[in-house]
Amino acid sequence: MARVLVGVKRVIDYAVKIRVKPDKTGVVTDGVKHSMNPFDEIAVEEAVRMKEKKIASELIAVSCGPAQSQETIRTALAMGIDRGIHVEISGAELNTLQPIHVSKILAKIAQDEKVDLVIVGKQAIDDDSNQTAQMTAAILDWPQAAFASKIERAGDELTVTREIDGGLEVIKVKSPAVVSADLRLNEPRYATLPNIMKAKKKPIKKVTAKDLGVDISPRIEIVSVADPPTRQAGAILPDVDALISKLKEGGHI
Amino acid sequence: MYCSGRTVFSSKLANQLFKRLQSTLVIAEHNNDVVSPVTRNTLTAAKQIGGEVCLLVAGESCGKAASEAAKLPGLAKVLVADSAHFKGFLPESLTALVLALQNQHKFSHILAPATAFGKGLLPRIAAKLDVSPVTDVIEIKGADTFVRTIYAGNAVLTLKSKDPVKILSVRGTSFAPIDGEGSATPEKAADGDYAAPKTTFVSQELSKSDRPELTSAKVVISGGRGMKSGDNFKLLYTLADKMGAAVGASRAAVDAGFVPNDLQVGQTGKIVAPELYIAVGISGAIQHLAGMKDSKTIVAINKDPEAPIFQVADYGLVADLFKAVPELTEKI
């Protein structure tokens, strides 16, 4: 039976319309609703299902971030993860924390905890990087299966269906491996109240990047964060004929 | 006068010297026979960085793709790695190859298109080189300064990379495809054992379609939840065929099983920027807008006048799509 490590990130809730700070250093995060990155919820759900199918023995959730990341870990625990590891990253460091840093942290924990499988979301909806799984796999020299929409485990082999540009692809990877979850992998469950209560008793270990021997010095300098160009308001047309004449005017037809 | 003239001269010289020091490897996306169009867009980005541009074509029996690649303009070299190891274009094998090439050529930049292929591969290479890659670049400001979007396209980040090697995936729709014809001689890339014993490619199931490819189509017609069923997508296919358009979909339409996943346009699907985007029965959630709001002209057909899609649409039609779409098809 496999031990599974799941990476979870606390991000601004997907439904929030973000605001860029006037000084162009970033986006406003204070007082804004945060929640678990949607792709990570899918990763957590998949791990929990593996335990329910008795193909996983212990599930560990890791989050790198400020103190509030513990809430994100609690959510994972309430969904069925066994224990958490919080890698505390302070405010200033958080701004330039990149997937390369997180991958090194995940890789170190994966080795320390002797896990057989690392599952993360395919991308975080804040930085939209889509890198962590691939980089974690590279650092560990493990095979990778990115953008998974189906995972089947038989012995030490995983058969993974991946979402690619033209359709779907099936690969087999030998565990230990790293998988990233696409939207279609599963439908994450809601944590029930009793499980939320139980999750409060589950342990969360707190460590720092330094404890793990990972250097998180910045690899990028943020030059600016700006609003995207806004589109000019358009016109509501009365009927299909008006639309056709506009399309003709624009040379589209 | 003398002074300012001199400054101009020396900065120009420095700039030329600087550009000469750059050398970029572009990893071509292809299916062994044909080079994918987005590779041309990636080459434009590579040209903007300056310096020599080499193109890597790695695959299994990829001779046809290699000779097509050799005709792309402005390439210093076309490196070809033809081996059974590259069956299925597994990142594990390709990373080993690119690392060997990097050792040999010391590229300053490594680029690939920001597709499922490029996004799967580049971060693996970057981690092996201990550098922080940059995803989905929309503008090259300099050899180390790049622009990309974050938060589903709702903010634009300009960043300066401090790493010695810059690894970038390029958003195809933000760069025009490179133009012209060249005549490079394909060269054999570094030989070696690039087997990936822990990963096996099993199969691929590609959706077949005669319509243009979604990310490079000039016109895209997308359907959302409002289409109500997969069968109703026929309305869009008919209109698309008449207009020579590609068909896309919102996540809601994909999740409801109306169309396959690879038609999804949005933050986590494909990013398109056609001349004309027609959104039919799509409300316009943030995540969908992320994938299409750079389209030149946006048309929305939706019966809900409050739908957020109307805030980005150049032309809106508040109408029942089941009446408006057939009427449009008939009159066009």
Coordinates of C-alpha atoms in Angstrom, one line a residue:
Chain A
M1 CA 0.0 0.0 0.0
A2 CA 1.2 3.4 -0.9
R3 CA 1.9 6.4 1.1
V4 CA 0.7 9.5 -0.6
L5 CA 1.8 13.1 -0.3
V6 CA -0.6 15.8 -1.5
G7 CA 0.4 19.4 -2.1
V8 CA -2.2 22.0 -1.3
K9 CA -2.1 25.8 -1.9
R10 CA -4.1 28.6 -0.3
V11 CA -5.1 31.0 -3.0
I12 CA -7.7 33.8 -3.5
D13 CA -11.0 32.1 -4.1
Y14 CA -11.7 31.4 -7.7
A15 CA -14.9 33.4 -7.8
V16 CA -13.3 36.7 -6.5
K17 CA -12.6 39.5 -9.0
I18 CA -9.1 40.4 -8.1
R19 CA -7.8 43.9 -7.7
V20 CA -4.3 45.1 -8.6
K21 CA -2.5 47.2 -6.0
P22 CA -2.2 50.9 -7.0
D23 CA 1.6 50.7 -6.5
K24 CA 1.7 47.8 -9.0
T25 CA 3.6 45.5 -6.7
G26 CA 1.0 42.8 -6.7
V27 CA -2.7 42.1 -6.2
V28 CA -4.7 42.9 -3.0
T29 CA -4.9 39.9 -0.8
D30 CA -5.7 41.4 2.6
G31 CA -9.4 40.9 3.6
V32 CA -10.0 38.9 0.4
K33 CA -11.7 35.5 0.6
H34 CA -9.1 32.7 0.2
S35 CA -9.7 29.0 -0.2
M36 CA -7.9 25.8 -1.4
N37 CA -6.7 25.9 -5.0
P38 CA -9.5 24.0 -6.9
F39 CA -7.0 21.6 -8.6
D40 CA -5.6 20.7 -5.2
E41 CA -9.1 19.8 -3.9
I42 CA -9.2 17.3 -6.8
A43 CA -5.7 16.0 -5.8
V44 CA -6.9 15.6 -2.2
E45 CA -10.1 13.8 -3.3
E46 CA -8.1 11.4 -5.4
A47 CA -5.8 10.6 -2.5
V48 CA -8.7 10.0 -0.2
R49 CA -10.4 7.7 -2.8
M50 CA -7.2 5.7 -3.0
K51 CA -7.3 5.2 0.8
E52 CA -10.9 4.2 0.6
K53 CA -10.0 1.6 -2.1
K54 CA -7.3 0.4 0.2
I55 CA -4.5 1.2 -2.3
A56 CA -3.1 4.0 -0.1
S57 CA -2.2 3.6 3.5
E58 CA -1.3 7.0 4.8
L59 CA -2.1 10.4 3.4
I60 CA -0.1 13.5 4.1
A61 CA -1.0 17.1 3.1
V62 CA 1.7 19.8 2.7
S63 CA 1.2 23.5 2.3
C64 CA 3.9 26.1 1.9
G65 CA 2.7 29.6 2.9
P66 CA 1.8 31.9 5.7
A67 CA 0.1 31.0 9.0
Q68 CA -3.3 30.9 7.3
S69 CA -2.2 28.0 5.2
Q70 CA -3.0 25.9 8.2
E71 CA -6.7 26.4 7.4
T72 CA -6.1 25.0 4.0
I73 CA -4.4 22.0 5.5
R74 CA -7.3 21.6 7.9
T75 CA -9.7 21.5 5.0
A76 CA -7.6 18.7 3.5
L77 CA -7.7 16.9 6.8
A78 CA -11.5 17.3 7.0
M79 CA -11.7 15.7 3.5
G80 CA -9.9 12.6 4.8
I81 CA -6.2 13.3 4.8
D82 CA -4.5 11.8 7.8
R83 CA -2.0 14.5 8.8
G84 CA -0.5 17.8 7.7
I85 CA 2.9 19.5 7.3
H86 CA 2.9 23.2 7.2
V87 CA 6.0 24.8 5.7
E88 CA 5.8 28.4 7.0
I89 CA 6.8 31.0 4.5
S90 CA 6.7 34.7 5.7
G91 CA 4.9 37.5 3.8
A92 CA 8.0 38.9 2.0
E93 CA 9.3 35.6 1.0
L94 CA 5.9 34.5 -0.3
N95 CA 5.9 37.2 -3.0
T96 CA 8.8 35.6 -4.8
L97 CA 8.2 32.0 -3.8
Q98 CA 8.2 30.0 -7.1
P99 CA 7.2 26.5 -8.0
I100 CA 11.0 25.7 -8.1
H101 CA 11.1 26.4 -4.3
V102 CA 7.9 24.5 -3.6
S103 CA 9.1 21.5 -5.6
K104 CA 12.3 21.3 -3.7
I105 CA 10.3 21.4 -0.5
L106 CA 7.9 18.7 -1.7
A107 CA 10.8 16.6 -2.9
K108 CA 12.6 16.7 0.4
I109 CA 9.4 15.9 2.3
A110 CA 8.6 13.0 -0.1
Q111 CA 12.0 11.5 0.6
D112 CA 11.8 12.1 4.4
E113 CA 8.3 10.6 4.6
K114 CA 9.2 7.8 2.2
V115 CA 6.1 8.4 0.1
D116 CA 5.3 6.4 -3.1
L117 CA 3.2 9.0 -4.8
V118 CA 3.0 12.8 -4.8
I119 CA -0.2 14.3 -6.1
V120 CA -0.7 18.0 -6.7
G121 CA -3.1 20.1 -8.8
K122 CA -2.0 20.8 -12.4
Q123 CA -1.8 24.6 -11.7
A124 CA -2.5 27.1 -9.0
I125 CA -5.2 29.6 -10.1
D126 CA -3.2 32.6 -8.8
D127 CA 0.2 32.3 -10.5
D128 CA -1.1 29.9 -13.3
S129 CA 2.4 28.4 -13.5
N130 CA 1.6 24.8 -14.1
Q131 CA 5.1 23.6 -13.0
T132 CA 5.2 22.1 -9.6
A133 CA 4.4 18.5 -10.4
Q134 CA 6.9 18.4 -13.3
M135 CA 9.6 20.0 -11.3
T136 CA 9.1 17.8 -8.2
A137 CA 9.3 14.7 -10.4
A138 CA 12.5 16.1 -12.0
I139 CA 14.2 16.8 -8.6
L140 CA 13.3 13.3 -7.3
D141 CA 14.1 11.8 -10.7
W142 CA 10.7 10.1 -10.6
P143 CA 8.4 9.6 -13.6
Q144 CA 5.7 12.3 -14.0
A145 CA 2.1 12.1 -15.2
A146 CA 0.8 15.6 -15.6
F147 CA -2.8 16.6 -16.3
A148 CA -4.3 13.3 -15.1
S149 CA -8.0 12.7 -15.7
K150 CA -7.9 9.0 -14.6
I151 CA -5.5 7.1 -12.4
E152 CA -5.5 3.3 -11.9
R153 CA -3.1 1.6 -9.7
A154 CA -1.9 -2.0 -10.1
G155 CA 1.0 -3.1 -7.9
D156 CA 3.8 -0.6 -8.3
E157 CA 2.5 0.7 -11.6
L158 CA 0.0 3.5 -12.3
T159 CA -1.9 3.7 -15.5
V160 CA -2.7 7.4 -16.0
T161 CA -5.0 9.0 -18.6
R162 CA -3.7 12.5 -19.4
E163 CA -5.5 15.4 -21.0
I164 CA -3.5 16.6 -23.9
D165 CA -4.2 19.2 -26.7
G166 CA -5.7 16.9 -29.3
G167 CA -7.5 14.5 -26.9
L168 CA -6.4 12.0 -24.4
E169 CA -3.2 10.0 -23.8
V170 CA -2.6 6.9 -21.7
I171 CA 0.8 6.3 -20.0
K172 CA 2.1 3.9 -17.4
V173 CA 4.5 5.1 -14.7
K174 CA 6.3 3.0 -12.1
S175 CA 5.9 4.2 -8.6
P176 CA 7.3 6.2 -6.9
A177 CA 5.8 8.9 -9.2
V178 CA 4.4 12.4 -9.3
V179 CA 0.9 13.1 -10.7
S180 CA -0.8 16.4 -11.4
A181 CA -4.6 16.5 -11.3
D182 CA -6.7 17.9 -14.1
L183 CA -10.3 19.1 -13.6
R184 CA -11.9 15.9 -14.9
L185 CA -10.1 13.6 -12.5
N186 CA -13.0 13.6 -10.0
E187 CA -15.6 15.6 -8.2
P188 CA -14.2 16.7 -4.8
R189 CA -16.4 15.9 -1.8
Y190 CA -17.6 18.5 0.8
A191 CA -16.2 18.1 4.3
T192 CA -19.0 17.2 6.7
L193 CA -19.3 18.9 10.1
P194 CA -18.3 15.7 12.0
N195 CA -15.2 15.4 9.8
I196 CA -14.4 19.1 10.2
M197 CA -14.5 18.5 14.0
K198 CA -12.4 15.3 13.7
A199 CA -9.9 17.2 11.5
K200 CA -9.2 19.6 14.4
K201 CA -7.6 16.7 16.3
K202 CA -5.4 15.6 13.5
P203 CA -1.8 16.6 13.8
I204 CA -0.1 19.4 11.7
K205 CA 3.6 19.6 11.9
K206 CA 5.2 23.0 11.4
V207 CA 8.6 23.3 9.7
T208 CA 10.5 26.0 7.8
A209 CA 12.2 25.8 4.5
K210 CA 15.5 26.2 6.4
D211 CA 14.7 23.1 8.5
L212 CA 14.3 21.2 5.2
G213 CA 17.6 22.7 3.9
V214 CA 15.8 24.4 1.0
D215 CA 17.0 27.8 -0.2
I216 CA 14.1 30.0 -1.1
S217 CA 16.0 33.1 -2.2
P218 CA 14.2 34.8 -5.1
R219 CA 14.7 33.6 -8.7
I220 CA 12.7 36.5 -10.1
E221 CA 12.3 40.2 -9.6
I222 CA 8.8 41.5 -9.9
V223 CA 9.0 44.5 -12.2
S224 CA 5.3 45.3 -12.1
V225 CA 1.8 43.8 -11.7
A226 CA -0.7 45.8 -13.8
D227 CA -4.3 45.6 -14.9
P228 CA -4.8 44.0 -18.3
P229 CA -6.0 46.3 -21.1
T230 CA -9.8 46.8 -20.8
R231 CA -12.0 46.2 -23.7
Q232 CA -14.2 49.0 -25.1
A233 CA -17.8 48.5 -24.2
G234 CA -19.7 47.0 -27.2
A235 CA -23.2 47.4 -28.6
I236 CA -26.3 45.3 -28.1
L237 CA -27.8 44.6 -31.5
P238 CA -31.5 44.3 -32.2
D239 CA -31.5 41.2 -34.4
V240 CA -29.5 38.7 -36.5
D241 CA -29.6 41.0 -39.6
A242 CA -27.8 43.8 -37.6
L243 CA -25.2 41.2 -36.5
I244 CA -24.6 40.1 -40.0
S245 CA -24.1 43.6 -41.3
K246 CA -21.6 44.2 -38.5
L247 CA -19.8 41.0 -39.3
K248 CA -19.7 42.1 -43.0
E249 CA -18.4 45.6 -42.0
G250 CA -15.6 43.9 -40.0
G251 CA -14.7 41.8 -43.0
H252 CA -15.5 38.6 -41.1
I253 CA -17.9 37.2 -43.7
Chain B
M1 CA 26.9 66.6 -29.6
Y2 CA 30.0 64.5 -29.7
C3 CA 29.1 63.0 -26.3
S4 CA 25.5 62.1 -27.1
G5 CA 26.6 60.6 -30.5
R6 CA 29.1 58.5 -28.7
T7 CA 26.6 57.2 -26.2
V8 CA 24.2 56.2 -28.9
F9 CA 27.0 54.4 -30.7
S10 CA 28.2 52.5 -27.7
S11 CA 24.8 51.5 -26.5
K12 CA 24.1 50.2 -30.0
L13 CA 27.3 48.3 -30.0
A14 CA 26.6 46.9 -26.5
N15 CA 23.2 45.9 -27.7
Q16 CA 24.6 44.0 -30.7
L17 CA 27.2 42.3 -28.6
F18 CA 24.5 41.4 -26.1
K19 CA 22.3 40.0 -28.8
R20 CA 25.2 38.0 -30.2
L21 CA 25.7 36.3 -26.8
Q22 CA 22.2 35.0 -26.8
S23 CA 21.5 31.6 -28.2
T24 CA 18.1 30.1 -28.0
L25 CA 17.0 26.5 -28.4
V26 CA 13.4 26.1 -29.5
I27 CA 11.9 22.7 -28.9
A28 CA 9.6 22.0 -31.9
E29 CA 6.2 20.5 -31.3
H30 CA 5.3 18.1 -34.1
N31 CA 3.7 14.7 -34.6
N32 CA 6.7 13.2 -36.5
D33 CA 5.2 14.2 -39.8
V34 CA 4.1 17.8 -39.4
V35 CA 5.5 20.7 -37.4
S36 CA 2.6 22.2 -35.3
P37 CA 1.8 25.8 -36.3
V38 CA 2.4 27.1 -32.8
T39 CA 6.1 26.3 -33.3
R40 CA 6.2 29.2 -35.8
N41 CA 4.8 31.5 -33.2
T42 CA 7.4 30.3 -30.7
L43 CA 10.1 31.1 -33.2
T44 CA 8.9 34.7 -33.5
A45 CA 9.4 35.0 -29.7
A46 CA 12.8 33.4 -30.0
K47 CA 13.8 36.0 -32.7
Q48 CA 12.8 38.8 -30.4
I49 CA 15.3 37.7 -27.8
G50 CA 18.0 38.0 -30.5
G51 CA 21.0 35.9 -31.2
E52 CA 21.2 32.5 -32.8
V53 CA 18.1 30.3 -32.8
C54 CA 18.4 26.5 -33.0
L55 CA 15.4 24.3 -33.4
L56 CA 15.2 20.8 -32.0
V57 CA 13.1 18.1 -33.6
A58 CA 13.0 15.0 -31.5
G59 CA 10.7 12.1 -32.2
E60 CA 10.4 8.6 -33.5
S61 CA 10.7 8.4 -37.3
C62 CA 10.5 12.2 -37.5
G63 CA 12.3 12.6 -40.8
K64 CA 9.3 14.4 -42.4
A65 CA 8.9 16.8 -39.6
A66 CA 12.7 17.5 -39.6
S67 CA 12.8 18.3 -43.3
E68 CA 9.8 20.6 -42.9
A69 CA 11.5 22.2 -39.9
A70 CA 14.6 22.8 -41.9
K71 CA 12.6 25.1 -44.2
L72 CA 11.6 27.4 -41.4
P73 CA 13.3 30.8 -41.7
G74 CA 16.2 32.2 -39.8
L75 CA 17.5 29.1 -38.1
A76 CA 21.2 28.7 -37.2
K77 CA 20.7 25.0 -36.8
V78 CA 18.1 22.3 -36.9
L79 CA 19.0 19.5 -34.5
V80 CA 17.3 16.2 -35.2
A81 CA 17.0 13.4 -32.7
D82 CA 15.3 10.4 -34.2
S83 CA 15.0 7.5 -31.9
A84 CA 12.5 5.0 -30.5
H85 CA 13.2 6.6 -27.1
F86 CA 11.1 9.5 -28.1
K87 CA 8.0 7.6 -28.8
G88 CA 5.1 9.5 -27.3
F89 CA 7.4 12.5 -26.6
L90 CA 7.8 11.5 -23.0
P91 CA 9.2 14.4 -20.9
E92 CA 11.5 12.0 -19.1
S93 CA 13.3 11.1 -22.4
L94 CA 13.3 14.5 -23.9
T95 CA 14.6 16.1 -20.8
A96 CA 17.7 13.9 -20.9
L97 CA 18.2 14.8 -24.5
V98 CA 17.9 18.6 -23.9
L99 CA 20.3 18.4 -21.0
A100 CA 22.8 16.8 -23.2
L101 CA 22.4 19.5 -25.8
Q102 CA 22.6 22.2 -23.2
N103 CA 25.9 20.8 -22.0
Q104 CA 27.2 20.9 -25.5
H105 CA 25.8 24.2 -26.7
K106 CA 25.3 26.3 -23.5
F107 CA 22.1 28.0 -24.7
S108 CA 21.0 31.2 -22.9
H109 CA 17.3 30.5 -23.5
I110 CA 15.2 27.4 -24.0
L111 CA 11.7 27.9 -25.4
A112 CA 8.8 25.7 -26.3
P113 CA 5.1 26.5 -27.0
A114 CA 2.9 26.8 -24.0
T115 CA 0.8 23.7 -25.0
A116 CA 0.2 20.5 -23.1
F117 CA 3.5 19.3 -24.6
G118 CA 5.6 22.4 -23.7
K119 CA 4.0 22.8 -20.3
G120 CA 4.7 19.1 -19.5
L121 CA 8.3 19.2 -20.6
L122 CA 9.9 22.6 -19.8
P123 CA 9.5 22.6 -16.0
R124 CA 11.2 19.2 -15.9
I125 CA 14.2 20.6 -17.9
A126 CA 14.2 23.7 -15.7
A127 CA 14.3 21.8 -12.4
K128 CA 17.2 19.7 -13.7
L129 CA 19.1 22.9 -14.6
D130 CA 18.0 24.4 -11.2
V131 CA 16.3 27.4 -12.8
S132 CA 12.8 28.9 -12.4
P133 CA 10.9 28.6 -15.7
V134 CA 8.4 31.2 -16.9
T135 CA 5.0 29.9 -18.2
D136 CA 2.9 31.3 -21.0
V137 CA 5.0 34.4 -21.9
I138 CA 3.0 37.0 -23.8
E139 CA 5.7 39.5 -24.4
I140 CA 9.5 39.6 -24.5
K141 CA 10.8 42.9 -23.1
G142 CA 14.4 41.9 -23.1
A143 CA 16.7 39.0 -22.8
D144 CA 15.8 38.6 -19.1
T145 CA 12.5 40.5 -18.8
F146 CA 9.2 38.8 -19.7
V147 CA 5.5 39.5 -19.4
R148 CA 2.9 36.9 -18.5
T149 CA -0.6 36.9 -17.1
I150 CA -1.6 35.7 -13.7
Y151 CA -5.0 35.2 -11.9
A152 CA -6.8 33.9 -15.0
G153 CA -5.6 36.9 -17.2
N154 CA -6.8 39.5 -14.7
A155 CA -3.4 40.8 -14.0
V156 CA -0.3 41.2 -16.1
L157 CA 3.1 40.4 -14.4
T158 CA 6.3 41.8 -15.8
L159 CA 9.2 39.9 -14.3
K160 CA 13.0 39.8 -14.5
S161 CA 14.5 36.4 -14.3
K162 CA 17.7 36.1 -12.2
D163 CA 18.6 32.7 -13.5
P164 CA 21.5 32.1 -15.8
V165 CA 19.4 30.1 -18.3
K166 CA 15.9 31.4 -19.2
I167 CA 13.3 28.7 -19.8
L168 CA 10.1 30.0 -21.3
S169 CA 6.9 28.6 -22.6
V170 CA 5.4 30.9 -25.2
R171 CA 1.7 31.7 -25.6
G172 CA 1.2 31.2 -29.3
T173 CA -1.6 33.7 -29.8
S174 CA 0.6 36.5 -28.5
F175 CA 3.2 36.2 -31.2
A176 CA 2.6 36.2 -35.0
P177 CA 3.9 33.1 -36.7
I178 CA 7.3 33.5 -38.2
D179 CA 7.3 34.3 -41.9
G180 CA 9.4 33.3 -44.8
E181 CA 11.4 30.3 -45.8
G182 CA 14.9 29.1 -44.9
S183 CA 17.2 26.3 -45.8
A184 CA 19.0 24.9 -42.8
T185 CA 20.6 21.5 -43.0
P186 CA 19.3 19.1 -40.4
E187 CA 22.0 17.9 -38.1
K188 CA 22.0 14.9 -35.8
A189 CA 21.6 15.9 -32.2
A190 CA 23.7 14.5 -29.4
D191 CA 23.6 10.7 -29.4
G192 CA 23.0 9.0 -26.1
D193 CA 20.8 6.7 -24.2
Y194 CA 17.6 8.6 -23.5
A195 CA 15.4 5.7 -22.5
A196 CA 12.9 6.3 -19.7
P197 CA 12.6 2.9 -18.1
K198 CA 9.9 4.1 -15.6
T199 CA 7.5 5.6 -18.0
T200 CA 5.7 3.8 -20.9
F201 CA 3.6 5.5 -23.6
V202 CA 0.5 3.3 -24.1
S203 CA -1.8 5.0 -26.4
Q204 CA -3.3 8.3 -27.7
E205 CA -6.8 9.0 -28.6
L206 CA -7.1 12.2 -30.6
S207 CA -10.5 13.8 -31.5
K208 CA -10.9 13.8 -35.2
S209 CA -12.1 16.9 -36.9
D210 CA -12.0 18.5 -40.3
R211 CA -12.4 21.9 -38.9
P212 CA -9.4 24.2 -38.3
E213 CA -7.4 23.7 -35.2
L214 CA -8.8 25.7 -32.3
T215 CA -5.8 27.7 -31.2
S216 CA -4.9 28.9 -34.7
A217 CA -8.3 29.3 -36.2
K218 CA -9.3 32.8 -37.5
V219 CA -12.9 32.3 -36.3
V220 CA -14.0 30.3 -33.3
I221 CA -17.6 29.5 -32.3
S222 CA -18.0 28.3 -28.8
G223 CA -21.0 26.8 -27.0
G224 CA -21.7 26.8 -23.3
R225 CA -24.3 25.3 -20.9
G226 CA -27.0 27.1 -22.8
M227 CA -26.6 24.6 -25.6
K228 CA -28.4 22.2 -23.3
S229 CA -27.1 19.0 -25.0
G230 CA -24.3 17.5 -27.1
D231 CA -26.8 17.0 -30.0
N232 CA -27.5 20.8 -30.1
F233 CA -23.8 21.4 -30.8
K234 CA -24.7 20.4 -34.3
L235 CA -26.2 23.9 -34.7
L236 CA -22.7 25.3 -34.0
Y237 CA -20.9 22.8 -36.3
T238 CA -23.2 23.8 -39.2
L239 CA -22.5 27.5 -38.6
A240 CA -18.8 26.8 -38.1
D241 CA -18.5 24.8 -41.4
K242 CA -20.2 27.6 -43.2
M243 CA -17.7 30.2 -41.8
G244 CA -14.6 28.0 -41.8
A245 CA -14.5 28.2 -38.1
A246 CA -13.2 26.0 -35.2
V247 CA -15.6 25.0 -32.5
G248 CA -14.8 25.5 -28.8
A249 CA -16.7 25.2 -25.5
S250 CA -16.9 26.5 -22.0
R251 CA -16.1 24.3 -19.0
A252 CA -19.8 23.9 -18.3
A253 CA -20.4 22.4 -21.7
V254 CA -17.4 20.0 -21.3
D255 CA -18.4 18.9 -17.8
A256 CA -21.9 18.3 -18.9
G257 CA -20.4 15.9 -21.5
F258 CA -21.7 17.9 -24.6
V259 CA -18.2 17.9 -26.2
P260 CA -14.8 16.4 -25.4
N261 CA -12.4 18.1 -23.0
D262 CA -9.9 19.3 -25.6
L263 CA -12.4 21.8 -26.9
Q264 CA -12.4 23.7 -23.6
V265 CA -11.5 27.4 -23.9
G266 CA -10.4 29.1 -20.7
Q267 CA -7.8 29.5 -17.9
T268 CA -7.3 25.7 -17.7
G269 CA -8.2 24.9 -21.3
K270 CA -7.0 26.5 -24.5
I271 CA -6.1 30.1 -24.9
V272 CA -7.4 31.5 -28.2
A273 CA -7.2 34.9 -29.8
P274 CA -9.0 34.6 -33.2
E275 CA -10.1 37.5 -35.4
L276 CA -13.7 36.6 -34.5
Y277 CA -15.0 34.8 -31.4
I278 CA -18.7 33.9 -31.2
A279 CA -19.8 32.9 -27.7
V280 CA -23.1 31.1 -27.8
G281 CA -25.0 30.3 -24.6
I282 CA -21.9 31.1 -22.5
S283 CA -22.4 33.3 -19.4
G284 CA -18.7 34.5 -19.4
A285 CA -17.2 33.3 -16.1
I286 CA -13.7 34.7 -15.2
Q287 CA -12.2 31.4 -16.1
H288 CA -13.7 31.3 -19.6
L289 CA -12.8 35.0 -20.3
A290 CA -9.2 34.1 -19.5
G291 CA -9.1 32.0 -22.6
M292 CA -10.7 34.3 -25.2
K293 CA -10.7 37.9 -24.2
D294 CA -7.8 38.8 -26.5
S295 CA -9.9 37.9 -29.5
K296 CA -10.1 40.8 -31.9
T297 CA -13.9 40.9 -32.2
I298 CA -16.2 39.1 -29.7
V299 CA -19.8 38.4 -30.4
A300 CA -22.1 37.0 -27.7
I301 CA -25.5 35.4 -28.2
N302 CA -27.2 34.8 -24.9
K303 CA -30.8 35.2 -23.8
D304 CA -29.7 36.6 -20.4
P305 CA -29.0 40.4 -20.8
E306 CA -27.2 40.4 -17.5
A307 CA -24.7 37.7 -18.6
P308 CA -21.1 39.0 -17.9
I309 CA -20.1 38.0 -21.5
F310 CA -21.8 41.1 -22.7
Q311 CA -19.3 43.2 -20.8
V312 CA -16.5 42.0 -23.1
A313 CA -18.5 41.5 -26.3
D314 CA -18.2 44.0 -29.2
Y315 CA -21.6 42.9 -30.4
G316 CA -24.2 41.3 -28.3
L317 CA -27.4 39.7 -29.3
V318 CA -29.9 39.1 -26.5
A319 CA -31.8 36.2 -28.1
D320 CA -32.7 32.6 -27.9
L321 CA -29.7 30.8 -29.4
F322 CA -32.0 28.1 -30.8
K323 CA -33.6 30.7 -33.0
A324 CA -30.7 33.1 -33.6
V325 CA -28.0 30.5 -34.6
P326 CA -30.1 28.8 -37.3
E327 CA -31.1 32.2 -38.6
L328 CA -27.5 33.3 -38.7
T329 CA -26.4 30.1 -40.5
E330 CA -29.1 30.6 -43.1
K331 CA -28.4 34.3 -43.8
I332 CA -24.6 34.2 -43.8

